[in-house]
Tab-separated table of C-alpha atoms and ligand atoms in Angstrom:
chain	number	residue	atom	x	y	z
A	77	UNK	CA	21.135	83.235	-89.954
A	78	UNK	CA	18.411	84.413	-92.339
A	79	UNK	CA	14.877	83.008	-92.766
A	80	UNK	CA	14.823	80.163	-95.224
A	81	UNK	CA	11.884	81.297	-97.241
A	82	UNK	CA	11.410	84.380	-99.421
A	83	UNK	CA	7.783	85.360	-99.114
A	84	UNK	CA	5.248	88.154	-99.308
A	85	UNK	CA	3.573	88.993	-96.097
A	86	UNK	CA	0.303	90.936	-96.189
A	87	UNK	CA	-0.994	92.614	-93.007
A	88	UNK	CA	-4.673	93.456	-92.934
A	89	UNK	CA	-5.408	96.020	-90.259
A	90	UNK	CA	-1.835	97.433	-90.438
A	91	UNK	CA	-2.777	100.656	-88.590
A	92	UNK	CA	-4.768	98.845	-85.871
A	93	UNK	CA	-3.706	98.354	-82.266
A	94	UNK	CA	-2.390	94.834	-82.694
A	95	UNK	CA	-0.110	95.810	-85.562
A	96	UNK	CA	0.987	98.973	-83.744
A	97	UNK	CA	1.658	97.375	-80.372
A	98	UNK	CA	2.902	93.947	-81.249
A	99	UNK	CA	3.485	93.155	-84.914
A	100	UNK	CA	5.540	96.098	-86.096
A	101	UNK	CA	7.890	96.194	-83.025
A	102	UNK	CA	8.393	92.418	-83.386
A	103	UNK	CA	9.148	92.702	-87.107
A	104	UNK	CA	11.691	95.310	-86.263
A	105	UNK	CA	13.296	92.971	-83.711
A	106	UNK	CA	13.485	90.198	-86.274
A	107	UNK	CA	14.970	92.551	-88.828
A	108	UNK	CA	17.620	93.647	-86.358
A	109	UNK	CA	18.370	89.984	-85.551
A	110	UNK	CA	18.885	89.457	-89.360
A	111	UNK	CA	16.164	86.828	-89.562
A	112	UNK	CA	14.713	87.983	-92.826
A	113	UNK	CA	15.497	86.702	-96.298
A	114	UNK	CA	16.535	89.406	-98.794
A	115	UNK	CA	13.346	88.679	-100.794
A	116	UNK	CA	10.928	89.020	-97.898
A	117	UNK	CA	8.393	91.717	-98.678
A	118	UNK	CA	5.579	93.154	-96.633
A	119	UNK	CA	2.371	94.813	-97.805
A	120	UNK	CA	0.410	96.865	-95.294
A	121	UNK	CA	-3.298	97.201	-95.917
A	122	UNK	CA	-5.358	99.925	-94.254
A	123	UNK	CA	-8.210	102.295	-94.904
A	124	UNK	CA	-5.913	105.309	-94.463
A	125	UNK	CA	-5.514	107.241	-97.670
A	126	UNK	CA	-1.739	107.169	-97.526
A	127	UNK	CA	1.139	106.866	-99.922
A	128	UNK	CA	3.772	104.226	-99.240
A	129	UNK	CA	6.031	106.990	-97.997
A	130	UNK	CA	3.499	108.064	-95.427
A	131	UNK	CA	3.096	104.509	-94.276
A	132	UNK	CA	6.843	104.079	-93.850
A	133	UNK	CA	6.933	107.262	-91.751
A	134	UNK	CA	4.176	105.959	-89.551
A	135	UNK	CA	5.895	102.593	-89.166
A	136	UNK	CA	9.212	104.186	-88.161
A	137	UNK	CA	7.508	106.450	-85.695
A	138	UNK	CA	5.551	103.542	-84.074
A	139	UNK	CA	8.657	101.385	-83.757
A	140	UNK	CA	10.655	104.291	-82.331
A	141	UNK	CA	7.913	104.963	-79.751
A	142	UNK	CA	8.075	101.313	-78.668
A	143	UNK	CA	11.826	100.661	-78.732
A	144	UNK	CA	12.979	104.180	-77.806
A	145	UNK	CA	16.597	105.172	-77.732
A	146	UNK	CA	17.923	101.660	-78.324
A	147	UNK	CA	16.814	101.719	-81.938
A	148	UNK	CA	19.174	100.854	-84.780
A	149	UNK	CA	18.091	103.306	-87.450
A	150	UNK	CA	19.680	101.445	-90.294
A	151	UNK	CA	17.661	98.322	-89.466
A	152	UNK	CA	14.542	100.308	-89.022
A	153	UNK	CA	14.972	101.868	-92.451
A	154	UNK	CA	15.701	98.483	-93.993
A	155	UNK	CA	12.448	97.141	-92.504
A	156	UNK	CA	10.472	100.177	-93.742
A	157	UNK	CA	11.867	99.656	-97.220
A	158	UNK	CA	10.568	96.137	-97.362
A	159	UNK	CA	7.040	97.514	-97.137
A	160	UNK	CA	4.513	98.460	-99.742
A	161	UNK	CA	1.147	99.975	-98.878
A	162	UNK	CA	-2.373	99.280	-100.197
A	163	UNK	CA	-5.137	101.698	-99.206
A	164	UNK	CA	-8.706	100.510	-99.199
A	165	UNK	CA	-11.703	99.068	-97.480
A	166	UNK	CA	-11.554	95.433	-96.328
A	167	UNK	CA	-14.894	94.755	-97.932
A	168	UNK	CA	-14.140	96.395	-101.228
A	169	UNK	CA	-13.030	94.033	-104.070
A	170	UNK	CA	-11.023	96.859	-105.479
A	171	UNK	CA	-8.615	96.683	-102.569
A	172	UNK	CA	-7.942	93.043	-103.352
A	173	UNK	CA	-7.412	93.872	-107.009
A	174	UNK	CA	-4.816	96.426	-105.978
A	175	UNK	CA	-3.251	93.891	-103.674
A	176	UNK	CA	-3.135	91.333	-106.537
A	177	UNK	CA	-1.234	93.883	-108.663
A	178	UNK	CA	1.305	94.473	-105.946
A	179	UNK	CA	1.717	90.737	-105.221
A	180	UNK	CA	1.899	89.911	-108.921
A	181	UNK	CA	5.430	91.116	-109.308
A	182	UNK	CA	6.816	89.215	-106.318
A	183	UNK	CA	4.961	86.048	-107.181
A	184	UNK	CA	6.275	86.419	-110.776
A	185	UNK	CA	9.787	86.771	-109.377
A	186	UNK	CA	9.602	83.238	-107.904
A	187	UNK	CA	8.248	84.171	-104.487
A	188	UNK	CA	5.168	81.952	-104.425
A	189	UNK	CA	4.495	82.032	-100.661
A	190	UNK	CA	2.099	84.640	-99.477
A	191	UNK	CA	1.076	85.151	-95.865
A	192	UNK	CA	-2.180	86.851	-95.114
A	193	UNK	CA	-2.279	88.111	-91.571
A	194	UNK	CA	-5.745	89.089	-90.307
A	195	UNK	CA	-4.851	91.653	-87.639
A	196	UNK	CA	-8.494	92.894	-87.815
A	197	UNK	CA	-11.606	92.788	-85.641
A	198	UNK	CA	-12.996	89.262	-85.482
A	199	UNK	CA	-16.281	90.557	-87.007
A	200	UNK	CA	-14.362	91.105	-90.280
A	201	UNK	CA	-12.830	87.609	-90.576
A	202	UNK	CA	-15.688	86.109	-92.607
A	203	UNK	CA	-15.779	88.941	-95.156
A	204	UNK	CA	-11.995	88.994	-95.667
A	205	UNK	CA	-11.760	85.233	-96.103
A	206	UNK	CA	-14.425	85.382	-98.827
A	207	UNK	CA	-12.758	88.354	-100.507
A	208	UNK	CA	-9.381	86.470	-100.540
A	209	UNK	CA	-11.072	83.587	-102.282
A	210	UNK	CA	-12.863	85.860	-104.855
A	211	UNK	CA	-9.554	87.579	-105.557
A	212	UNK	CA	-8.004	84.202	-106.386
A	213	UNK	CA	-5.890	83.585	-103.303
A	214	UNK	CA	-7.553	80.495	-101.837
A	215	UNK	CA	-6.536	76.880	-102.293
A	216	UNK	CA	-9.359	76.540	-104.804
A	217	UNK	CA	-7.798	78.956	-107.215
A	218	UNK	CA	-4.291	77.729	-106.879
A	219	UNK	CA	-4.033	74.011	-106.269
A	220	UNK	CA	-0.356	73.973	-105.315
A	221	UNK	CA	-0.961	77.019	-103.153
A	222	UNK	CA	1.577	77.713	-100.446
A	223	UNK	CA	-0.367	80.712	-99.210
A	224	UNK	CA	-0.963	80.911	-95.498
A	225	UNK	CA	-3.635	82.602	-93.528
A	226	UNK	CA	-3.130	83.762	-89.950
A	227	UNK	CA	-6.204	84.188	-87.817
A	228	UNK	CA	-6.018	86.036	-84.530
A	229	UNK	CA	-8.010	85.173	-81.460
A	230	UNK	CA	-10.758	85.119	-80.328
A	231	UNK	CA	-11.619	82.427	-82.898
A	232	UNK	CA	-15.358	82.824	-82.913
A	233	UNK	CA	-17.425	84.299	-80.112
A	234	UNK	CA	-18.873	81.034	-78.834
A	235	UNK	CA	-18.815	77.344	-79.837
A	236	UNK	CA	-21.335	77.668	-82.645
A	237	UNK	CA	-19.721	80.704	-84.261
A	238	UNK	CA	-16.232	79.128	-83.921
A	239	UNK	CA	-17.557	76.079	-85.815
A	240	UNK	CA	-19.035	78.337	-88.509
A	241	UNK	CA	-15.780	80.304	-88.876
A	242	UNK	CA	-13.800	77.107	-89.148
A	243	UNK	CA	-16.139	75.690	-91.773
A	244	UNK	CA	-15.899	78.944	-93.739
A	245	UNK	CA	-12.077	78.873	-93.585
A	246	UNK	CA	-12.005	75.241	-94.591
A	247	UNK	CA	-14.240	76.104	-97.524
A	248	UNK	CA	-11.345	77.998	-99.054
A	249	UNK	CA	-8.110	76.966	-97.354
A	250	UNK	CA	-6.553	73.619	-96.341
A	251	UNK	CA	-5.787	73.025	-92.666
A	252	UNK	CA	-2.015	73.208	-93.418
A	253	UNK	CA	-2.555	76.766	-94.620
A	254	UNK	CA	-4.397	77.932	-91.470
A	255	UNK	CA	-2.468	79.466	-88.538
A	256	UNK	CA	-4.683	80.115	-85.488
A	257	UNK	CA	-2.701	82.327	-83.166
A	258	UNK	CA	-2.694	82.320	-79.416
A	259	UNK	CA	0.317	84.459	-78.653
A	260	UNK	CA	0.648	83.014	-75.149
A	261	UNK	CA	2.068	79.890	-76.747
A	262	UNK	CA	4.870	81.971	-78.248
A	263	UNK	CA	5.944	83.238	-74.845
A	264	UNK	CA	9.280	81.782	-73.868
A	265	UNK	CA	8.148	81.263	-70.321
A	266	UNK	CA	5.252	79.122	-71.499
A	267	UNK	CA	7.638	77.025	-73.507
A	268	UNK	CA	9.864	76.976	-70.414
A	269	UNK	CA	6.980	75.378	-68.542
A	270	UNK	CA	7.301	72.423	-70.858
A	271	UNK	CA	10.988	72.181	-70.043
A	272	UNK	CA	10.289	72.509	-66.305
A	273	UNK	CA	7.815	69.697	-66.426
A	274	UNK	CA	9.422	67.319	-68.812
A	275	UNK	CA	13.143	67.819	-68.459
A	276	UNK	CA	13.235	67.459	-64.656
A	277	UNK	CA	12.606	63.974	-63.367
A	278	UNK	CA	12.047	65.231	-59.847
A	279	UNK	CA	8.910	67.130	-60.880
A	280	UNK	CA	6.944	64.419	-62.701
A	281	UNK	CA	6.353	62.039	-59.739
A	282	UNK	CA	4.776	64.778	-57.610
A	283	UNK	CA	2.801	66.477	-60.403
A	284	UNK	CA	-0.555	64.924	-59.522
A	285	UNK	CA	-3.515	64.760	-57.152
A	286	UNK	CA	-1.547	62.846	-54.542
A	287	UNK	CA	0.753	65.793	-53.874
A	288	UNK	CA	-0.939	68.864	-55.309
A	289	UNK	CA	-3.756	70.516	-53.401
A	290	UNK	CA	-4.805	73.061	-56.027
A	291	UNK	CA	-3.495	75.156	-58.943
A	292	UNK	CA	-3.974	78.845	-59.544
A	293	UNK	CA	-3.474	80.613	-62.822
A	294	UNK	CA	-3.515	84.408	-62.671
A	295	UNK	CA	-3.129	86.866	-65.504
A	296	UNK	CA	-3.561	90.295	-63.915
A	297	UNK	CA	-3.206	93.407	-66.132
A	298	UNK	CA	-2.751	96.962	-65.093
A	299	UNK	CA	-3.687	98.099	-68.583
A	300	UNK	CA	-7.276	98.757	-69.450
A	301	UNK	CA	-9.040	98.431	-72.749
A	302	UNK	CA	-6.773	100.935	-74.415
A	303	UNK	CA	-8.900	102.277	-77.234
A	304	UNK	CA	-10.379	98.839	-78.061
A	305	UNK	CA	-13.787	99.352	-76.366
A	306	UNK	CA	-15.552	98.765	-79.662
A	307	UNK	CA	-14.263	95.156	-79.712
A	308	UNK	CA	-13.924	94.555	-75.998
A	309	UNK	CA	-17.385	95.613	-74.930
A	310	UNK	CA	-18.846	92.882	-77.099
A	311	UNK	CA	-16.270	90.343	-75.974
A	312	UNK	CA	-15.319	90.673	-72.300
A	313	UNK	CA	-12.575	88.961	-70.314
A	314	UNK	CA	-13.992	85.435	-70.700
A	315	UNK	CA	-13.790	85.531	-74.494
A	316	UNK	CA	-10.766	87.826	-74.678
A	317	UNK	CA	-8.489	86.015	-72.257
A	318	UNK	CA	-9.854	82.978	-70.450
A	319	UNK	CA	-11.145	80.901	-73.321
A	320	UNK	CA	-7.813	81.083	-75.090
A	321	UNK	CA	-4.742	82.262	-73.140
A	322	UNK	CA	-5.690	80.889	-69.714
A	323	UNK	CA	-7.028	77.653	-71.128
A	324	UNK	CA	-3.812	77.127	-73.001
A	325	UNK	CA	-1.862	77.661	-69.852
A	326	UNK	CA	-4.089	75.238	-68.011
A	327	UNK	CA	-3.616	72.601	-70.652
A	328	UNK	CA	0.196	72.896	-70.578
A	329	UNK	CA	0.221	72.662	-66.787
A	330	UNK	CA	-2.026	69.627	-66.742
A	331	UNK	CA	-1.209	67.650	-69.874
A	332	UNK	CA	0.428	64.222	-69.916
A	333	UNK	CA	3.978	63.929	-71.294
A	334	UNK	CA	3.654	64.023	-75.097
A	335	UNK	CA	5.196	61.290	-77.250
A	336	UNK	CA	7.351	63.945	-78.892
A	337	UNK	CA	7.475	67.708	-79.178
A	338	UNK	CA	6.084	67.699	-82.707
A	339	UNK	CA	3.027	69.809	-83.367
A	340	UNK	CA	0.425	67.071	-83.323
A	341	UNK	CA	1.817	65.072	-80.372
A	342	UNK	CA	1.656	68.230	-78.190
A	343	UNK	CA	-1.756	69.268	-79.387
A	344	UNK	CA	-3.149	65.794	-78.865
A	345	UNK	CA	-2.194	65.928	-75.189
A	346	UNK	CA	-3.541	69.436	-74.725
A	347	UNK	CA	-6.890	68.432	-76.280
A	348	UNK	CA	-7.134	65.430	-73.909
A	349	UNK	CA	-6.953	67.854	-70.962
A	350	UNK	CA	-9.616	70.113	-72.410
A	351	UNK	CA	-11.848	67.197	-73.104
A	352	UNK	CA	-11.484	65.968	-69.502
A	353	UNK	CA	-12.641	69.215	-67.945
A	354	UNK	CA	-15.867	68.579	-66.048
A	355	UNK	CA	-18.696	70.370	-67.797
A	356	UNK	CA	-20.258	73.163	-65.806
A	357	UNK	CA	-23.991	72.656	-65.346
A	358	UNK	CA	-25.740	75.767	-66.541
A	359	UNK	CA	-27.854	76.041	-63.421
A	360	UNK	CA	-24.792	76.129	-61.134
A	361	UNK	CA	-22.550	78.494	-63.113
A	362	UNK	CA	-22.373	80.859	-60.191
A	363	UNK	CA	-20.597	78.139	-58.128
A	364	UNK	CA	-17.917	77.911	-60.739
A	365	UNK	CA	-17.478	81.363	-62.303
A	366	UNK	CA	-17.679	84.975	-61.313
A	367	UNK	CA	-17.543	88.123	-63.429
A	368	UNK	CA	-16.918	91.681	-62.427
A	369	UNK	CA	-16.258	95.115	-63.961
A	370	UNK	CA	-13.861	97.784	-62.662
A	371	UNK	CA	-15.077	101.023	-61.345
A	372	UNK	CA	-12.992	104.236	-60.826
A	373	UNK	CA	-10.007	103.781	-58.550
A	374	UNK	CA	-6.326	104.450	-57.939
A	375	UNK	CA	-3.544	102.672	-59.706
A	376	UNK	CA	-0.005	103.371	-58.408
A	377	UNK	CA	-1.275	106.670	-57.021
A	378	UNK	CA	-2.993	107.823	-60.240
A	379	UNK	CA	-6.730	108.177	-60.611
A	380	UNK	CA	-8.257	105.821	-63.122
A	381	UNK	CA	-11.801	106.208	-64.407
A	382	UNK	CA	-14.241	103.291	-64.422
A	383	UNK	CA	-14.959	101.023	-67.378
A	384	UNK	CA	-18.404	102.545	-67.794
A	385	UNK	CA	-16.850	105.929	-68.478
A	386	UNK	CA	-14.776	104.764	-71.494
A	387	UNK	CA	-15.678	106.005	-74.902
A	388	UNK	CA	-17.324	103.191	-76.933
A	389	UNK	CA	-18.727	101.307	-73.907
A	390	UNK	CA	-22.515	100.892	-74.013
A	391	UNK	CA	-24.265	102.707	-71.164
A	392	UNK	CA	-25.170	100.186	-68.506
A	393	UNK	CA	-22.839	97.528	-70.081
A	394	UNK	CA	-22.416	94.348	-68.068
A	395	UNK	CA	-19.282	93.252	-69.939
A	396	UNK	CA	-16.848	91.692	-67.525
A	397	UNK	CA	-13.363	93.095	-67.249
A	398	UNK	CA	-12.553	90.409	-64.663
A	399	UNK	CA	-13.364	86.745	-64.664
A	400	UNK	CA	-12.526	84.039	-62.123
A	401	UNK	CA	-13.450	80.433	-62.608
A	402	UNK	CA	-12.913	77.007	-61.094
A	403	UNK	CA	-12.409	73.884	-63.166
A	404	UNK	CA	-11.915	70.172	-62.387
A	405	UNK	CA	-10.079	67.849	-64.703
A	406	UNK	CA	-11.678	64.472	-64.420
A	407	UNK	CA	-8.822	62.140	-65.106
A	408	UNK	CA	-6.500	59.936	-63.022
A	409	UNK	CA	-3.868	62.646	-62.584
A	410	UNK	CA	-6.030	65.520	-61.484
A	411	UNK	CA	-9.266	64.100	-60.071
A	412	UNK	CA	-10.506	66.345	-57.255
A	413	UNK	CA	-7.882	69.055	-57.673
A	414	UNK	CA	-9.420	72.499	-58.317
A	415	UNK	CA	-7.850	74.721	-60.921
A	416	UNK	CA	-8.648	78.364	-60.158
A	417	UNK	CA	-8.218	80.703	-63.088
A	418	UNK	CA	-8.592	84.500	-63.023
A	419	UNK	CA	-7.787	87.446	-65.182
A	420	UNK	CA	-8.699	91.099	-65.076
A	421	UNK	CA	-7.969	94.530	-66.416
A	422	UNK	CA	-6.911	97.508	-64.295
A	423	UNK	CA	-5.761	95.261	-61.474
A	424	UNK	CA	-3.281	96.189	-58.780
A	425	UNK	CA	-0.279	94.805	-60.682
A	426	UNK	CA	0.792	93.527	-64.069
A	427	UNK	CA	1.674	89.953	-63.228
A	428	UNK	CA	1.073	86.449	-64.659
A	429	UNK	CA	1.590	83.552	-62.287
A	430	UNK	CA	1.037	79.842	-62.269
A	431	UNK	CA	0.949	78.949	-58.585
A	432	UNK	CA	0.849	75.323	-57.479
A	433	UNK	CA	0.101	74.578	-53.872
A	434	UNK	CA	1.076	71.234	-52.450
A	435	UNK	CA	-0.678	69.357	-49.677
A	436	UNK	CA	-0.075	69.715	-45.961
A	437	UNK	CA	2.292	67.193	-44.399
A	438	UNK	CA	0.186	64.363	-42.934
A	439	UNK	CA	1.605	64.530	-39.421
A	440	UNK	CA	2.540	67.320	-37.029
A	441	UNK	CA	6.088	66.781	-35.874
A	442	UNK	CA	7.184	70.313	-35.197
A	443	UNK	CA	5.213	71.123	-32.122
A	444	UNK	CA	6.471	74.653	-31.652
A	445	UNK	CA	5.315	75.518	-35.133
A	446	UNK	CA	1.766	74.263	-35.196
A	447	UNK	CA	0.682	72.630	-38.381
A	448	UNK	CA	-1.781	75.390	-39.164
A	449	UNK	CA	1.065	77.903	-39.241
A	450	UNK	CA	3.133	75.851	-41.612
A	451	UNK	CA	2.215	76.932	-45.068
A	452	UNK	CA	2.266	74.050	-47.513
A	453	UNK	CA	4.947	74.037	-50.210
A	454	UNK	CA	4.291	76.121	-53.289
A	455	UNK	CA	5.842	76.116	-56.723
A	456	UNK	CA	5.251	79.488	-58.370
A	457	UNK	CA	6.074	80.091	-62.002
A	458	UNK	CA	6.177	83.770	-62.824
A	459	UNK	CA	5.440	84.145	-66.526
A	460	UNK	CA	5.757	87.913	-66.676
A	461	UNK	CA	7.361	90.188	-65.692
A	462	UNK	CA	10.622	88.856	-64.103
A	463	UNK	CA	10.236	85.378	-65.494
A	464	UNK	CA	11.267	82.923	-62.808
A	465	UNK	CA	10.483	79.757	-60.880
A	466	UNK	CA	10.175	79.647	-57.094
A	467	UNK	CA	10.033	76.677	-54.849
A	468	UNK	CA	8.898	77.426	-51.246
A	469	UNK	CA	10.134	74.998	-48.699
A	470	UNK	CA	10.506	74.990	-44.918
A	471	UNK	CA	13.774	75.172	-43.064
A	472	UNK	CA	14.656	75.305	-39.443
A	473	UNK	CA	14.984	78.712	-37.829
A	474	UNK	CA	18.457	79.060	-36.342
A	475	UNK	CA	18.602	78.977	-32.585
A	476	UNK	CA	17.328	76.891	-29.760
A	477	UNK	CA	14.028	75.072	-30.234
A	478	UNK	CA	12.555	73.440	-33.258
A	479	UNK	CA	11.011	76.287	-35.138
A	480	UNK	CA	10.577	76.435	-38.873
A	481	UNK	CA	10.392	79.206	-41.417
A	482	UNK	CA	9.745	79.550	-45.088
A	483	UNK	CA	12.691	79.624	-47.512
A	484	UNK	CA	12.713	80.087	-51.234
A	485	UNK	CA	14.684	78.464	-53.965
A	486	UNK	CA	14.676	80.722	-56.938
A	487	UNK	CA	15.549	79.885	-60.521
A	488	UNK	CA	15.583	82.979	-62.675
A	489	UNK	CA	14.709	82.236	-66.224
A	490	UNK	CA	17.100	84.806	-67.608
A	491	UNK	CA	20.624	85.801	-66.560
A	492	UNK	CA	21.319	89.479	-66.335
A	493	UNK	CA	22.915	89.803	-69.804
A	494	UNK	CA	20.255	87.696	-71.568
A	495	UNK	CA	17.217	89.040	-73.356
A	496	UNK	CA	14.050	87.107	-74.025
A	497	UNK	CA	12.174	87.425	-77.304
A	498	UNK	CA	8.626	88.606	-77.555
A	499	UNK	CA	5.970	86.009	-78.265
A	500	UNK	CA	5.117	87.655	-81.564
A	501	UNK	CA	8.744	87.471	-82.769
A	502	UNK	CA	8.696	83.716	-82.374
A	503	UNK	CA	5.320	83.296	-83.984
A	504	UNK	CA	5.880	85.665	-86.918
A	505	UNK	CA	9.049	83.850	-87.751
A	506	UNK	CA	7.231	80.464	-87.536
A	507	UNK	CA	4.559	81.754	-89.956
A	508	UNK	CA	7.207	82.879	-92.403
A	509	UNK	CA	9.017	79.536	-92.145
A	510	UNK	CA	5.743	77.527	-92.274
A	511	UNK	CA	6.089	75.933	-88.848
A	512	UNK	CA	2.679	75.335	-87.224
A	513	UNK	CA	3.682	73.699	-83.960
A	514	UNK	CA	2.964	76.774	-81.819
A	515	UNK	CA	-0.378	77.410	-83.455
A	516	UNK	CA	-3.749	76.126	-82.345
A	517	UNK	CA	-5.599	73.188	-83.878
A	518	UNK	CA	-9.321	73.594	-84.278
A	519	UNK	CA	-10.205	70.787	-81.800
A	520	UNK	CA	-8.361	72.780	-79.112
A	521	UNK	CA	-10.415	75.848	-79.875
A	522	UNK	CA	-13.578	73.826	-79.971
A	523	UNK	CA	-13.072	72.080	-76.643
A	524	UNK	CA	-12.078	75.313	-74.980
A	525	UNK	CA	-15.330	76.878	-76.199
A	526	UNK	CA	-17.192	73.832	-75.008
A	527	UNK	CA	-15.855	74.418	-71.514
A	528	UNK	CA	-16.783	78.093	-71.304
A	529	UNK	CA	-20.011	77.974	-73.330
A	530	UNK	CA	-22.309	77.339	-70.342
A	531	UNK	CA	-20.801	80.322	-68.544
A	532	UNK	CA	-21.200	82.523	-71.587
A	533	UNK	CA	-24.820	81.492	-72.137
A	534	UNK	CA	-25.662	82.027	-68.493
A	535	UNK	CA	-24.144	85.503	-68.454
A	536	UNK	CA	-25.533	86.503	-71.802
A	537	UNK	CA	-28.967	85.713	-70.481
A	538	UNK	CA	-28.426	87.755	-67.331
A	539	UNK	CA	-27.500	91.306	-68.281
A	540	UNK	CA	-28.904	92.923	-65.174
A	541	UNK	CA	-26.175	92.655	-62.578
A	542	UNK	CA	-22.377	92.458	-62.418
A	543	UNK	CA	-20.021	92.609	-59.427
A	544	UNK	CA	-17.568	95.498	-59.364
A	545	UNK	CA	-14.015	96.102	-58.136
A	546	UNK	CA	-12.124	99.345	-57.901
A	547	UNK	CA	-9.420	99.905	-60.505
A	548	UNK	CA	-6.074	99.188	-58.848
A	549	UNK	CA	-7.376	96.386	-56.673
A	550	UNK	CA	-7.046	92.592	-56.862
A	551	UNK	CA	-10.624	92.132	-58.103
A	552	UNK	CA	-13.925	91.635	-56.328
A	553	UNK	CA	-14.000	90.204	-52.750
A	554	UNK	CA	-16.802	87.845	-53.839
A	555	UNK	CA	-14.333	85.763	-55.851
A	556	UNK	CA	-13.388	83.867	-52.661
A	557	UNK	CA	-16.690	82.026	-52.896
A	558	UNK	CA	-15.179	79.838	-55.625
A	559	UNK	CA	-12.725	78.298	-53.199
A	560	UNK	CA	-13.291	74.688	-52.126
A	561	UNK	CA	-11.705	75.127	-48.772
A	562	UNK	CA	-11.349	77.914	-46.173
A	563	UNK	CA	-7.586	77.692	-46.352
A	564	UNK	CA	-7.542	78.563	-50.067
A	565	UNK	CA	-6.906	82.196	-51.065
A	566	UNK	CA	-5.593	83.952	-54.094
A	567	UNK	CA	-1.885	84.205	-54.385
A	568	UNK	CA	-1.024	87.632	-55.747
A	569	UNK	CA	2.724	87.603	-55.537
A	570	UNK	CA	5.618	85.448	-56.302
B	84	BG6	C1	-4.657	89.904	-75.940
B	84	BG6	C2	-5.887	90.509	-75.355
B	84	BG6	O1	-4.893	88.700	-76.557
B	84	BG6	O2	-3.732	89.716	-74.826
B	84	BG6	C3	-5.638	91.797	-74.609
B	84	BG6	O3	-6.803	90.767	-76.441
B	84	BG6	C4	-4.577	91.533	-73.547
B	84	BG6	O4	-6.808	92.323	-74.012
B	84	BG6	C5	-3.362	90.882	-74.100
B	84	BG6	O5	-4.212	92.786	-72.988
B	84	BG6	C6	-2.375	90.432	-73.045
B	84	BG6	O6	-1.218	89.951	-73.662
B	84	BG6	P1	0.158	90.049	-72.895
B	84	BG6	O7	1.155	89.381	-73.782
B	84	BG6	O8	0.427	91.517	-72.662
B	84	BG6	O9	-0.001	89.333	-71.606
């Protein structure tokens, strides 16, 4: 099956890390899966003073590095040949004039859809949006415009700047043209969470405060900042991960069943969750959130230097590479249930888990296994790697006596022969086909900023101290102070 729409797809920041790591390998995967219309064309824009031939060499080398021996060279070449290249500065009108020329021929040939993908540092969003308008690509210039603009996260750097960016975008583009990406929504396991919750009747009756004690959402990364210190040192884990990816996970875990799976029905329910999160009073931020930065350590037996030693990090920086936070959702379903969220770089393992702990049984019947030793039930959803769902229950230990032990019911998401698609494959195809259901509506962004803004403001005003954790560990010991109860602790494994 090929994509329904011919279109021109412009990538700003084509030689940046996002394009290199995610976009180009995903475009190759889509090409190999024959998802592209014959008239789909790409234009890569970058400051490099390259010919189109040099760009194509670069692209092929990047994809080869990522996909390795399994590459289908014919597909890779076909993808490379779809590309044109425009060299220039993002803030230079001449670059947009050159882009116009390149686009002119495809638009003239009946391909009126143009996608502009801003794979660039957030600081450049404003300027590029204005330049696109000045060059005649906004809805103002072309009333029947089917152009689309894709904006990467973080959308703004706090509530006020997100609102400014949104107003700026809306000055030139209609909401239907705007695609705000959070690639976690493109992950199949996140979509699987919807299926788990809403296609299994046995889950829904227990998915609430009467049965659930607390929820943990962990996104632990072994990787560090990987050459992005220039952006990351000004952002930190709260803006880079928690405000968007973890908040999206939280809203999918906690939302009410939507009326349908269409874009707005889903987003309405997610927004209701975000709006119900109890605001964190600025004076008690430290009871709800904790930040830390990694120092030198050992990761799988290899020495890793500390964050402060990275090139591009300000000396004495208090940017957090780890954040843990506790939220309460003040609604009927979740009242009183803590949601613990944490994410960090250079942690002991690369693992993303949603762990749901159920309540203790109300009565102690199994005297030889005292209640304190019986761990409550857990449902653990492993998002990556090894996508799976685990249910931990108790069974009787064989033999005399009434002893219990923990058993696990495992549902692997994938069978051995099945492959999952990368989040960006799904999302890129959706952009090309004009499907916005997995993209973020501005009120979601706005409410997520509203939740984290008090934490941001508190930390921005306190640049003197930050907790630390050694690279290769599970984060700072102090994070346990967020727990409501002594029998709460971080769950690090499936
Ligand atoms: C990005 C962040 O949005 O997500 C990165 O900017 C982070 O810092 C990445 O490493 C994690 O994505 P994934 O898909 O590897 O979990």
